[in-house]
Short mmCIF file of C-alpha atoms in Angstrom, two decimals:
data_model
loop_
_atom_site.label_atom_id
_atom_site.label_comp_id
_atom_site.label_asym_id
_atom_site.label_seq_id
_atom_site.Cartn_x
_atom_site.Cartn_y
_atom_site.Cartn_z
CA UNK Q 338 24.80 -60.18 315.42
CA UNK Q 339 25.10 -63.30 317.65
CA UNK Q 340 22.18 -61.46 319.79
CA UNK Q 341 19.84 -60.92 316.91
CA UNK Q 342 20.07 -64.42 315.86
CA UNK Q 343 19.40 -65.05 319.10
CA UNK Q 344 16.14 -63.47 319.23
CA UNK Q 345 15.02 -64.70 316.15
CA UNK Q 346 15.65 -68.01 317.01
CA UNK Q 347 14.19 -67.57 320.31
CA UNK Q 348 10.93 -65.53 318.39
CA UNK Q 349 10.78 -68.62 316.31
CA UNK Q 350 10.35 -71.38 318.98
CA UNK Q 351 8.01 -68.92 321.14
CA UNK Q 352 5.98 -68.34 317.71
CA UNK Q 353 5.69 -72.31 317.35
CA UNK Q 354 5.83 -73.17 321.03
CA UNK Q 355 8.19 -75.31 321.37
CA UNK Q 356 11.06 -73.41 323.60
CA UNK Q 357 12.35 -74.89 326.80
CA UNK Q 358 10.58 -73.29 329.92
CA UNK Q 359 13.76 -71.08 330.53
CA UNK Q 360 14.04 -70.15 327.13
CA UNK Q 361 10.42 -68.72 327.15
CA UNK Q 362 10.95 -67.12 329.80
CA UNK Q 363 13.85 -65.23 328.78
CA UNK Q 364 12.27 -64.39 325.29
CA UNK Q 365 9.59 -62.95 327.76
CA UNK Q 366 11.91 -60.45 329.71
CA UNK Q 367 12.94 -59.11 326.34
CA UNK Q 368 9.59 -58.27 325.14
CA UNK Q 369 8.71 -56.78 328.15
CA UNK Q 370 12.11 -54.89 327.41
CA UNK Q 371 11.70 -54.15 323.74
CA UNK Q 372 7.63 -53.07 323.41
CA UNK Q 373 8.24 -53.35 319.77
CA UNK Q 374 9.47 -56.91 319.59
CA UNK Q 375 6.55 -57.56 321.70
CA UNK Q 376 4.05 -55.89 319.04
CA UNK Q 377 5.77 -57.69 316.48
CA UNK Q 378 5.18 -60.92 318.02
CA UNK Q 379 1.45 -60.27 318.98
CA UNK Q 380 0.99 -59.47 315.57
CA UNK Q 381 2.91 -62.44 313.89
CA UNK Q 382 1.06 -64.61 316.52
CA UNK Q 383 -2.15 -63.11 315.37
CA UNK Q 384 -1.55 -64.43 311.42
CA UNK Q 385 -0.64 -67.54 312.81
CA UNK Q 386 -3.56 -67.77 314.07
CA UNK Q 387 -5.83 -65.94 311.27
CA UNK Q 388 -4.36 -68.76 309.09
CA UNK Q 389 -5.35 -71.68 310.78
CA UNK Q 390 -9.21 -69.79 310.96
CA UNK Q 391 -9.52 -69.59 307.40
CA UNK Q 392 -12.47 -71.52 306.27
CA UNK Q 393 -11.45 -74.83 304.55
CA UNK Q 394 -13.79 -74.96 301.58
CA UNK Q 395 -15.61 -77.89 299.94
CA UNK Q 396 -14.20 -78.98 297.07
CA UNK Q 397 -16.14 -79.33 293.30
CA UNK Q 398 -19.15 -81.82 293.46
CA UNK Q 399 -17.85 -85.25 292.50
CA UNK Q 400 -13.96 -84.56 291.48
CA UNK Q 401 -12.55 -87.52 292.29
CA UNK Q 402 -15.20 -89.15 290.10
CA UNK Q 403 -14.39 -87.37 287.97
CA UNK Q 404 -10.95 -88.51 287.95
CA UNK Q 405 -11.52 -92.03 288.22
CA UNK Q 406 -13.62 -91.30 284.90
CA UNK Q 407 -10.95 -89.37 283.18
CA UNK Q 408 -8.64 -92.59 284.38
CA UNK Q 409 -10.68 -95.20 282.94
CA UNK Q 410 -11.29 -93.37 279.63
CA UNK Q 411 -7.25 -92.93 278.98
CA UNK Q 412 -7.18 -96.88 279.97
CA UNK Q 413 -9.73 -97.71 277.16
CA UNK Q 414 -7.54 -95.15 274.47
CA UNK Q 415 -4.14 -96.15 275.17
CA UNK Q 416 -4.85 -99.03 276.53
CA UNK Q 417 -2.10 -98.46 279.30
CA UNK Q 418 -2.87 -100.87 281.68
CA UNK Q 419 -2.88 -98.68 285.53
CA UNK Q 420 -4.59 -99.62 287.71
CA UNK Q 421 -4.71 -103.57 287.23
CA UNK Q 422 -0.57 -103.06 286.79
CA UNK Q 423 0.07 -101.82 290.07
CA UNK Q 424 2.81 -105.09 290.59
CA UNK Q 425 4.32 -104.57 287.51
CA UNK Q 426 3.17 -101.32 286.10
CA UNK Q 427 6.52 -100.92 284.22
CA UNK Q 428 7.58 -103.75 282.18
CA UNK Q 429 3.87 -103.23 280.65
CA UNK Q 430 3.81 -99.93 279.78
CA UNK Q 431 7.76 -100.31 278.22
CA UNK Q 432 5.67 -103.32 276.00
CA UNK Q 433 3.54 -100.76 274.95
CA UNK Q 434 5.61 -98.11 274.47
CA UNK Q 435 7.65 -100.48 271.95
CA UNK Q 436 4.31 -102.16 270.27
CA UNK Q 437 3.27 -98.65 269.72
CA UNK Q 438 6.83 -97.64 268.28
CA UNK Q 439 6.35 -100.79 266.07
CA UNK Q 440 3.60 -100.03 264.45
CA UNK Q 441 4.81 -96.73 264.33
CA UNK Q 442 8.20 -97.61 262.10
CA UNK Q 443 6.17 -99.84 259.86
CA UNK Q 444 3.90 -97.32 259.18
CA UNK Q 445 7.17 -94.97 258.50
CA UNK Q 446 8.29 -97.73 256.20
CA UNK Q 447 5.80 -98.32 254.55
CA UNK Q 448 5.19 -94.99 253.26
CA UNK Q 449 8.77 -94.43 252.56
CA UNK Q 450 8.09 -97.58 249.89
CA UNK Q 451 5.28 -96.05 248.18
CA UNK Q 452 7.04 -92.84 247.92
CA UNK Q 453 9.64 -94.45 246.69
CA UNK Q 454 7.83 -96.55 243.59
CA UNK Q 455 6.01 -93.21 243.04
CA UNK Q 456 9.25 -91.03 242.45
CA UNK Q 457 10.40 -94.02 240.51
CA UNK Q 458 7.47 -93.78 238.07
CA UNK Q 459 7.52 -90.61 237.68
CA UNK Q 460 11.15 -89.69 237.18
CA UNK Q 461 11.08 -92.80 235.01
CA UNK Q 462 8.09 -93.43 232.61
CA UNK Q 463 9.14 -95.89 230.52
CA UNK Q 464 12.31 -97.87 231.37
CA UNK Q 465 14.29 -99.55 228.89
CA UNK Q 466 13.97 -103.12 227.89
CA UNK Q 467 17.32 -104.09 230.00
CA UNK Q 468 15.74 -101.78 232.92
CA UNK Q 469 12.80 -103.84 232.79
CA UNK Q 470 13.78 -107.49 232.60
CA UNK Q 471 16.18 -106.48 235.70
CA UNK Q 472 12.86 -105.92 237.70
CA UNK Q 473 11.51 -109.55 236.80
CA UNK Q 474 12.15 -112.64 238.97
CA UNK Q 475 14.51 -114.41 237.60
CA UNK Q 476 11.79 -117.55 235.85
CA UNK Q 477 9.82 -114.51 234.79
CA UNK Q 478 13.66 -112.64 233.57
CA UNK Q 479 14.53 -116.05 231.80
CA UNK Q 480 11.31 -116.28 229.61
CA UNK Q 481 11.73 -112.38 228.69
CA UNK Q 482 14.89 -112.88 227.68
CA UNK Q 483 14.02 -115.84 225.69
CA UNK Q 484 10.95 -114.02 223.81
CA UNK Q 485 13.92 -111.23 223.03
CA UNK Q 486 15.77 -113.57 221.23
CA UNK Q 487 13.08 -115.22 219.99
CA UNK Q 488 12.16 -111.82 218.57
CA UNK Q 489 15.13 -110.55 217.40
CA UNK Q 490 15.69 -114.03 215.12
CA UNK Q 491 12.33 -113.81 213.44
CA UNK Q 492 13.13 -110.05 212.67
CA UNK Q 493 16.62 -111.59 211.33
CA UNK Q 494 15.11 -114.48 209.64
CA UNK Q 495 12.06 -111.81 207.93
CA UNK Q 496 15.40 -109.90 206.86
CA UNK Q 497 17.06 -112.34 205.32
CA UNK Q 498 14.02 -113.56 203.53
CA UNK Q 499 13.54 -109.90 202.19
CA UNK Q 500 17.13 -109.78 201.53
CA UNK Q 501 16.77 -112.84 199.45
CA UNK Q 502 13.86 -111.50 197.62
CA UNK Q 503 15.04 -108.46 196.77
CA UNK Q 504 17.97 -110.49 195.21
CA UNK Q 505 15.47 -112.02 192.79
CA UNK Q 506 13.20 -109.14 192.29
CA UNK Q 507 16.72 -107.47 190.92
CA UNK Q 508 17.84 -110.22 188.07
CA UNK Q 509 14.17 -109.47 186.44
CA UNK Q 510 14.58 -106.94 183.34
CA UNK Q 511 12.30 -103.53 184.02
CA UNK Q 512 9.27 -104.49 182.06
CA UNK Q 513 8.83 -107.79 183.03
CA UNK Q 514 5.75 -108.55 184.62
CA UNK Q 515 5.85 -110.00 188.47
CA UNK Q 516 4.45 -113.41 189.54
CA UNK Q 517 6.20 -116.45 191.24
CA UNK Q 518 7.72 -117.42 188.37
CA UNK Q 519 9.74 -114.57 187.58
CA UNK Q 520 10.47 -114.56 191.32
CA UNK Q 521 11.80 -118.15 191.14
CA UNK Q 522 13.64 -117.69 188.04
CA UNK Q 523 16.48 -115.70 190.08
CA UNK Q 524 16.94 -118.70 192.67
CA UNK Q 525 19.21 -119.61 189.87
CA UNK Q 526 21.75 -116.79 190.75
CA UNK Q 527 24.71 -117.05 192.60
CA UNK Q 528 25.03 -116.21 196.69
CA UNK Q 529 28.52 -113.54 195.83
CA UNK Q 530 26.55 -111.95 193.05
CA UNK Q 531 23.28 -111.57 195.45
CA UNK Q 532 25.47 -110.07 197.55
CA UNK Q 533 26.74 -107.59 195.59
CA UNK Q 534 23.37 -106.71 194.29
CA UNK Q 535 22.23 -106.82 197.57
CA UNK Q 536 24.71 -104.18 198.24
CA UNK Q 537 24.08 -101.90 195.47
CA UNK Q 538 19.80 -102.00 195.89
CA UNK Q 539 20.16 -100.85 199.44
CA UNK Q 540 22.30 -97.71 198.36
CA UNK Q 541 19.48 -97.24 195.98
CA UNK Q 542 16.93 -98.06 198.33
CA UNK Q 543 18.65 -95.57 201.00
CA UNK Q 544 18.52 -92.77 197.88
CA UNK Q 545 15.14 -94.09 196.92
CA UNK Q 546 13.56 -93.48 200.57
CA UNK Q 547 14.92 -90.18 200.97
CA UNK Q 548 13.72 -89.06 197.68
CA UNK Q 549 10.25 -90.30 196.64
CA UNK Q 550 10.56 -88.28 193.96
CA UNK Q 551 13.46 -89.94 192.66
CA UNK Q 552 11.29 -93.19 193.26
CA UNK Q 553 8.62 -91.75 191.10
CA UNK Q 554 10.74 -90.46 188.30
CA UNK Q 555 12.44 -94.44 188.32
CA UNK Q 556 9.18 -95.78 188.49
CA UNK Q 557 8.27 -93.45 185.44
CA UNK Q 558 10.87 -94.85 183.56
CA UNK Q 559 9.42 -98.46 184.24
CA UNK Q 560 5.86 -97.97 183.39
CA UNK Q 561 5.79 -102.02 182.87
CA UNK Q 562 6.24 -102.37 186.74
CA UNK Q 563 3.53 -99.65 187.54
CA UNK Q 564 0.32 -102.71 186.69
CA UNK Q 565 2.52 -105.37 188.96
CA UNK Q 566 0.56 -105.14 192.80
CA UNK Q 567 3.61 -104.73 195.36
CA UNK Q 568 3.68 -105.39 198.75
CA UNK Q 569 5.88 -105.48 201.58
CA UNK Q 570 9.52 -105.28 201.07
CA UNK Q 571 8.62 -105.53 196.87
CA UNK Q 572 10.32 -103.48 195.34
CA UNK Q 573 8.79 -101.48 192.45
CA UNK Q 574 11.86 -100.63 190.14
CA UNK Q 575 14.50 -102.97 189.21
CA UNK Q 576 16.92 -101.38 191.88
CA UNK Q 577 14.93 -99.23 193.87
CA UNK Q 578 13.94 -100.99 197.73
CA UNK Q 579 11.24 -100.14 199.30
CA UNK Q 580 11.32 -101.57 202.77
CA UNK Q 581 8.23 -103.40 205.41
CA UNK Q 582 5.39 -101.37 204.36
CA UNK Q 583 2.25 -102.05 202.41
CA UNK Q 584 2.12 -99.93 199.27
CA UNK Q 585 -0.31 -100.71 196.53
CA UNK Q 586 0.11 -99.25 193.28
CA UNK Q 587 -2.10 -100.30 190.62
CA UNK Q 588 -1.73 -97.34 187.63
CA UNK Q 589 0.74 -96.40 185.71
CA UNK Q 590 -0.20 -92.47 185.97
CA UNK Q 591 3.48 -91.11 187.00
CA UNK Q 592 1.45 -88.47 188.82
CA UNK Q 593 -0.77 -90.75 191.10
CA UNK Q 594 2.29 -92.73 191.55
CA UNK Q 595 4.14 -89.42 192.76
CA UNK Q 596 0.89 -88.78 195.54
CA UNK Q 597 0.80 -92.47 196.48
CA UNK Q 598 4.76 -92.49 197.21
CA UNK Q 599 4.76 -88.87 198.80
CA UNK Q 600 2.00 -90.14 201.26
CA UNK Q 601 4.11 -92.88 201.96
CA UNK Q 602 6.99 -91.13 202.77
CA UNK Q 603 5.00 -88.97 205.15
CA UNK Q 604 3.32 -91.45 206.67
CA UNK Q 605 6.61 -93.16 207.00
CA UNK Q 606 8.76 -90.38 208.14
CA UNK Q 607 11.45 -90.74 205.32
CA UNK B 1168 3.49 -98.30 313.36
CA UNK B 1169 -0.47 -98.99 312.72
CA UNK B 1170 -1.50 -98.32 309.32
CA UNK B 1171 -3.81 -95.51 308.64
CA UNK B 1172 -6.95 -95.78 306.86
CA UNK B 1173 -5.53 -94.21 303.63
CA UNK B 1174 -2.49 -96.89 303.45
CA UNK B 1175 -5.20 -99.44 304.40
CA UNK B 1176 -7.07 -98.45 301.19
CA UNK B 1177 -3.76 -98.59 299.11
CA UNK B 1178 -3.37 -102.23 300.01
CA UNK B 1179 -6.93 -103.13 299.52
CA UNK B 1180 -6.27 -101.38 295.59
CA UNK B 1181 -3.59 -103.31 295.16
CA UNK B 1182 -5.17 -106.40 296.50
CA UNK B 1183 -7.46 -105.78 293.01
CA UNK B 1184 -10.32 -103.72 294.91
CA UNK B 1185 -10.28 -101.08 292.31
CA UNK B 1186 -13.53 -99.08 294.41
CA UNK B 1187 -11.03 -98.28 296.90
CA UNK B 1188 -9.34 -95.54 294.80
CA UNK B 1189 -12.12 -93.85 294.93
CA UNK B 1190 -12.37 -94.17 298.62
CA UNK B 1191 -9.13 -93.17 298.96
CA UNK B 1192 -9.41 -90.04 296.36
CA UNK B 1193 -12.49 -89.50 297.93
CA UNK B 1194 -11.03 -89.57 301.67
CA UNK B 1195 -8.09 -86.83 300.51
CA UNK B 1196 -9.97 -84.59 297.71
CA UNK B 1197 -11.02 -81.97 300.55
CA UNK B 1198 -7.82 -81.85 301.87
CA UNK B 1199 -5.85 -81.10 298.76
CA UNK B 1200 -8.25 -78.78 297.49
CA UNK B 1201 -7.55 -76.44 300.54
CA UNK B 1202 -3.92 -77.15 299.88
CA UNK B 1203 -4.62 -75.91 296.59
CA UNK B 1204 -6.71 -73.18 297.10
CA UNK B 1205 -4.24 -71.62 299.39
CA UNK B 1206 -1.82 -71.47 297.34
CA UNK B 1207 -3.49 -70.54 294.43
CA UNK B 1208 -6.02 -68.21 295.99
CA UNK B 1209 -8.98 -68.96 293.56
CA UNK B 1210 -11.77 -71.66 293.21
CA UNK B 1211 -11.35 -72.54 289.36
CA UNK B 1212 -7.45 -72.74 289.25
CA UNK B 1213 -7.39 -74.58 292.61
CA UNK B 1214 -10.55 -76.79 291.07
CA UNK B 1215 -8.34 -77.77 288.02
CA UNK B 1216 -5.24 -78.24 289.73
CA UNK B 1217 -6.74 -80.27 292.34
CA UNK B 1218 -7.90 -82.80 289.35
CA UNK B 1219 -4.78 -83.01 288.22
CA UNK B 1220 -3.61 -83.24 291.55
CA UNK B 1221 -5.71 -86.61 292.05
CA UNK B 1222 -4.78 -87.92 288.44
CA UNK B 1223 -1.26 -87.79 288.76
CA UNK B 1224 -1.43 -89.94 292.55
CA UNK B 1225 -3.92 -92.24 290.45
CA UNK B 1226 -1.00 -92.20 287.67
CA UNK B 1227 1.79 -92.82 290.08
CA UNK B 1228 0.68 -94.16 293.16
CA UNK B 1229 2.59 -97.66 291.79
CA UNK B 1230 5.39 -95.89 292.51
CA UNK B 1231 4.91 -94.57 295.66
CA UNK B 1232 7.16 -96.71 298.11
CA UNK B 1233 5.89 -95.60 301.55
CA UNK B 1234 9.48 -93.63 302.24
CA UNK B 1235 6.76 -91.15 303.78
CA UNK B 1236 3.13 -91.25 305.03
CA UNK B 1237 0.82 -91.81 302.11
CA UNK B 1238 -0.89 -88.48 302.88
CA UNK B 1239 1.88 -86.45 302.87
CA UNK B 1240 3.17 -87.78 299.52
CA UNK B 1241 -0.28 -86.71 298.60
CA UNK B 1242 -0.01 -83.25 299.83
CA UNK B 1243 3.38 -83.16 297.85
CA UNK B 1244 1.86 -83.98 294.57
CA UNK B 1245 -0.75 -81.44 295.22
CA UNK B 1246 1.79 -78.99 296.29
CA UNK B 1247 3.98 -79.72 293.73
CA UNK B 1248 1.15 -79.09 291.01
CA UNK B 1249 0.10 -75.67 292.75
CA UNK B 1250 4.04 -74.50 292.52
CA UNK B 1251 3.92 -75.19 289.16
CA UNK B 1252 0.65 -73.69 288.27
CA UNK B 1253 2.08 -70.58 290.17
CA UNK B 1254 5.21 -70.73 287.86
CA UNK B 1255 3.01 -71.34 284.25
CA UNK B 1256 0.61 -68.45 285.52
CA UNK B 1257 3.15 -65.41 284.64
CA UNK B 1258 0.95 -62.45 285.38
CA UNK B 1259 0.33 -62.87 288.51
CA UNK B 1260 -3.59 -61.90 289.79
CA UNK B 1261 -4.04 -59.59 292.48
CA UNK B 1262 -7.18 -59.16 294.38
CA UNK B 1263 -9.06 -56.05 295.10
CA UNK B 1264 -10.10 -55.51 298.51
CA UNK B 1265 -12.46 -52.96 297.75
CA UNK B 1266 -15.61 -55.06 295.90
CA UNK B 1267 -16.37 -51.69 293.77
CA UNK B 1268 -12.78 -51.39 292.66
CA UNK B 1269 -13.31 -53.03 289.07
CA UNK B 1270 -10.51 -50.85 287.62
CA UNK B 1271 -7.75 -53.43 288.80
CA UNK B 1272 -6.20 -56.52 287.06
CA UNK B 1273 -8.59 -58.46 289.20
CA UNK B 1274 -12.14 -58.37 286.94
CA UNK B 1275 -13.92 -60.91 289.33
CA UNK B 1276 -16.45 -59.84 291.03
CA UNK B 1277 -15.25 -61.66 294.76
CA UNK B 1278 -12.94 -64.15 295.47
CA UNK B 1279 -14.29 -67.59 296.42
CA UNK B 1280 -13.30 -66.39 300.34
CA UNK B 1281 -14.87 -63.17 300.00
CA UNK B 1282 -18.12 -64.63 298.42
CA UNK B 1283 -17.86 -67.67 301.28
CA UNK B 1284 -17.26 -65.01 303.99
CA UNK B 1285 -19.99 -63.05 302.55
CA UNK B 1286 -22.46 -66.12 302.79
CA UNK B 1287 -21.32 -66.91 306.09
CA UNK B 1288 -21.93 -62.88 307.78
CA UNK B 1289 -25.05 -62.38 309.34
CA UNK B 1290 -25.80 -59.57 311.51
CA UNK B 1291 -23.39 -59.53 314.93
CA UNK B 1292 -20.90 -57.59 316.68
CA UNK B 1293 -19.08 -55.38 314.58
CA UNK B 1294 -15.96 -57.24 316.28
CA UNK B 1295 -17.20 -60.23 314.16
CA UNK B 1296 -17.48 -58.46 310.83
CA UNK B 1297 -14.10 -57.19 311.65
CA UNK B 1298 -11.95 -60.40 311.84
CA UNK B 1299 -14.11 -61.58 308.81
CA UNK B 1300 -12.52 -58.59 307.00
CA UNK B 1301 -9.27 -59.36 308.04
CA UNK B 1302 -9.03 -63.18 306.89
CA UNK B 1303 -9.94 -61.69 303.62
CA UNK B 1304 -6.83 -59.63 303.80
CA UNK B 1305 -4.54 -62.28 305.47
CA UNK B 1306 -5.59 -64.65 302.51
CA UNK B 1307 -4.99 -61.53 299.92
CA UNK B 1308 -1.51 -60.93 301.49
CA UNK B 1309 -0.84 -64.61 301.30
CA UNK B 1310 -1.34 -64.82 297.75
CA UNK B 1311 1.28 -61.41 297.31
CA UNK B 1312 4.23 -63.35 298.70
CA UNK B 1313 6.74 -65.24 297.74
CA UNK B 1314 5.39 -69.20 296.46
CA UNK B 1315 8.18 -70.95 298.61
CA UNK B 1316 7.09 -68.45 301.91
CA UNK B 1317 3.71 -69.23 300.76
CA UNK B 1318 4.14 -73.63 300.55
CA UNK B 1319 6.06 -73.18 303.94
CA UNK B 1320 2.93 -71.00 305.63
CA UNK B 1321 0.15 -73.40 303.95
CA UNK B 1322 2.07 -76.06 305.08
CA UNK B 1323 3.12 -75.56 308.43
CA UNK B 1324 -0.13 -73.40 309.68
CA UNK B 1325 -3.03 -73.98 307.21
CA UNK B 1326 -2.34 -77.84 307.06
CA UNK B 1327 -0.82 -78.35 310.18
CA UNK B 1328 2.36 -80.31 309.21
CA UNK B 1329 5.28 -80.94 311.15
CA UNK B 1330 8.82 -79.72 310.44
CA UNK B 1331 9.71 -83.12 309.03
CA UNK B 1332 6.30 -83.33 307.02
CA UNK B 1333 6.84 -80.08 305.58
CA UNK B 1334 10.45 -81.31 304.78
CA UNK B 1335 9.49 -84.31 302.85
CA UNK B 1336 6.53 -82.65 300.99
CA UNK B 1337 8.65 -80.09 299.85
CA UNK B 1338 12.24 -82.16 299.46
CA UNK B 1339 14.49 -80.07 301.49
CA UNK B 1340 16.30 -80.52 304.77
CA UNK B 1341 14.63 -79.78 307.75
CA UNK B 1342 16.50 -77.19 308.92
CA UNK B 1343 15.95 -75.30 305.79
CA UNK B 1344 12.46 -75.39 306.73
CA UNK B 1345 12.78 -73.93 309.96
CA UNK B 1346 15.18 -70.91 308.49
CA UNK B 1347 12.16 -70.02 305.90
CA UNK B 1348 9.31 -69.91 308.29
CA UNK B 1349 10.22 -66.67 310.19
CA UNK B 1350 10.84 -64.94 307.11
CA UNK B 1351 7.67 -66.40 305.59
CA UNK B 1352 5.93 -65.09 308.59
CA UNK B 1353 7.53 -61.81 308.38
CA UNK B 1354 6.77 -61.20 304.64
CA UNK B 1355 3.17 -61.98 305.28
CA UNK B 1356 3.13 -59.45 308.09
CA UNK B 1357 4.92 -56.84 305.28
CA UNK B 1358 1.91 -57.90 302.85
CA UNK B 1359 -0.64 -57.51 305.66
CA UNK B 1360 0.48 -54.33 306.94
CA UNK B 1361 0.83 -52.81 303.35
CA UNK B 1362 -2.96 -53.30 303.40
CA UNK B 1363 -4.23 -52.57 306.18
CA UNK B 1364 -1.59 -50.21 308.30
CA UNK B 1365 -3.63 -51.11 311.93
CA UNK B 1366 -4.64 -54.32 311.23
CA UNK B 1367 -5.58 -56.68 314.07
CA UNK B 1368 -6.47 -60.19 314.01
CA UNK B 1369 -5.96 -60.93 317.62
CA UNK B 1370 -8.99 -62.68 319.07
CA UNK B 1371 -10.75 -61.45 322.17
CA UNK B 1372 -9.70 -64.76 323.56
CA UNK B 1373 -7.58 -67.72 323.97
CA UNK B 1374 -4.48 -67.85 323.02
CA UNK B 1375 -2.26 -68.54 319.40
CA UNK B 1376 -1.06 -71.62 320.79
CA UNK B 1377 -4.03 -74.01 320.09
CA UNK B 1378 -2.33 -76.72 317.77
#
């Protein structure tokens, strides 16, 4: 064992010529002594020496041009400054690495927003009232709410008014012709008794709108109010309410009456 | 220690002369492409690798700290690139001796050194032809063994590094180097006499000891 290492180690510095002069010489008597060793060596110094006479070969025309070029373009795209960097190469390339990441994330962001609005709008078509005053700024949520209100007490007030009128409309005997006078006659009555009649036209009105036919057959009965022209919230029967819609009716043919009301009530969705 | 004339150009690129680069790329192309084309035994691959080769040192050569001669980090990067060409490149090529043998994996009609060697025979002694014939197997069998036997061989007898050279290029300990050559050398001889049983590359004269 000790004496093979031996000779390799010994083949090894004779191979690269660099044993002591004793050393050679004793690697020497053992190839004399061993002809195989010897032919082993020969031919080991013989690729040696094949290796160093391979030809060394010119390289492509104009590499290193080449990649100068292919430097110079990557400078220009990524602008990562190289060459001029060579003092601090690192601190800029980290500032571009994170400018890049920047724009990256608000890129990201960005379309995560419109995504967002987009689901929104589509999952939601049209928010409620509440919904949408909470997406105002708050001048913008003021006003709305104002012009609510606003709203809401003019439909309130128009109520009452109707209310009122309906009132009047119910002290005049069926028969009587309408005009302003009649109308004003009933300002005359008191608020409890309006009330109560108030109370007992809009059960009538409520059986009135779900049955134009009952309408008809009521306004049949009062032929005197089938020449008065009625319009919204009149009502055309002493008790009977028609509510906020413009109805002419200007005969006193049950049956036209009948069609006219009918097409209401369609047109209405009673 | 007087600088050489490759570390002189890396000062004069970092002084802001960006023309010496190229001087310096220039100065070291040839001798990385023969690193290259050793180890990877054909013109194209060792062309490509080679490029890359020179664009990685153009990449990183602000981080090179002069731990080792300029050169030889070169030759690393180079060598370094070849290894893991070798490693990508899963089947491995072989290459026919015989120029009609087409039936192989090899479909090329001659290597690079058989078409160089080709350009390069004229009419001699048939001794001449002979050895010619032989570097084309001695360049075959180098491609058959092992990659690290094969950096260690390119290194040490193609390139002409030192122990300590070959150490640094290739990051191991010296002594490691020294334990892989024989065994390099040995598996080449294997390869060499697997294709040609009575081959003989001995010259009619001087002697191996010439470097």
């Amino acid at each position: 064992m000790a004496e093979s290492y031996d000779t390799t180690v010994l083949m090894l510095g004779y191979l690269e010529n660099d044993l002591l002069p004793q050393d050679r010489a004793r690697f020497e008597r053992k190839m004399s002594a061993d002809p195989a060793l010897a032919q082993l060596n020969e031919d080991l110094q013989a690729d040696r020496a094949g290796l160093r006479r391979l030809p060394c070969e010119e390289p492509p025309q104009g590499i290193s041009e080449q990649v100068i070029q292919i430097n110079e373009r990557q400078l220009l795209l990524d602008w990562a400054p190289l060459g001029s960097t060579v003092d601090a190469p690192d601190s800029a390339r980290k500032r571009y690495q994170v400018h890049r990441w920047l724009s990256y994330g608000g890129l990201a962001a960005m379309l995560v927003l419109g995504a967002g609005v987009l689901t929104f709008s589509l999952l939601i078509p049209n928010p409620p009232d509440q919904m949408q005053i909470a997406y105002l700024t708050p001048d913008a949520r003021t006003k709305a709410e104002e012009r609510t209100t606003t709203e809401t007490s003019d439909q309130l007030g128009n109520f009452r008014n109707k209310k009122t009128k309906i009132a009047k409309l119910q002290s005049v005997p069926a028969g009587t012709e309408l005009n302003e006078g009649t109308v004003g006659g009933a300002n005359a009555r008191s608020e409890q008794q309006r009330k109560h009649e108030w109370a007992t036209g809009r059960n009538q009105k409520a059986r009135t709108a779900t049955s134009p036919i009952l309408a008809s057959q009521q306004e049949a009965q009062t032929p005197a109010l089938g020449m008065a022209s009625l319009h919204s919230g009149d009502i055309i029967t002493g008790q009977a309410l028609l509510p906020l819609v413009d109805i002419h009716v200007d005969t006193t043919d049950t049956v036209q009456t009948r069609q006219q009301l009918t097409r209401w009530a369609i047109s209405n969705d009673v | 220690m007087a600088p050489t004339a490759e570390q002189k150009l890396l000062d004069q690129f970092r002084d802001g002369n960006r023309t010496a680069l190229g001087l310096l790329l220039k100065s070291q192309e040839k001798r990385l492409f023969h690193v290259c084309l050793r180890m990877l035994s054909n013109r194209d691959d060792a062309a490509e690798v080679c490029q890359e080769s020179l664009l990685k040192i153009v990449q990183k050569i602000d981080c090179y700290r002069g731990d080792v001669a300029l050169a030889t980090w070169m030759v690393r990067i180079a060598m370094n690139q070849s290894i893991s060409f070798l490693r990508k490149r899963k089947p491995r090529r072989t290459t026919s001796i015989d120029p009609s043998d087409n039936s192989g994996q090899n479909d090329e009609p001659s290597t690079p050194l058989q078409q160089t060697l080709a350009d390069q025979r004229e009419p001699g002694p048939q001794r001449r032809v002979e050895q010619e014939e032989m570097l084309q197997l001695l360049q075959i069998a180098l491609s058959r063994i092992d990659n690290d036997f094969r950096a260690v061989l390119v290194l040490r007898d193609i390139d002409n590094l030192e122990y300590r050279q070959i150490a640094q290029v290739l990051d191991l300990p010296v002594g490691t180097v020294k334990n892989q050559l024989l065994p390099a050398r040995l598996a080449l001889r294997e390869q060499m006499l697997q294709l040609c049983p009575n081959s003989d590359l001995s010259e009619p004269q001087g002697g191996p000891h010439d470097g």
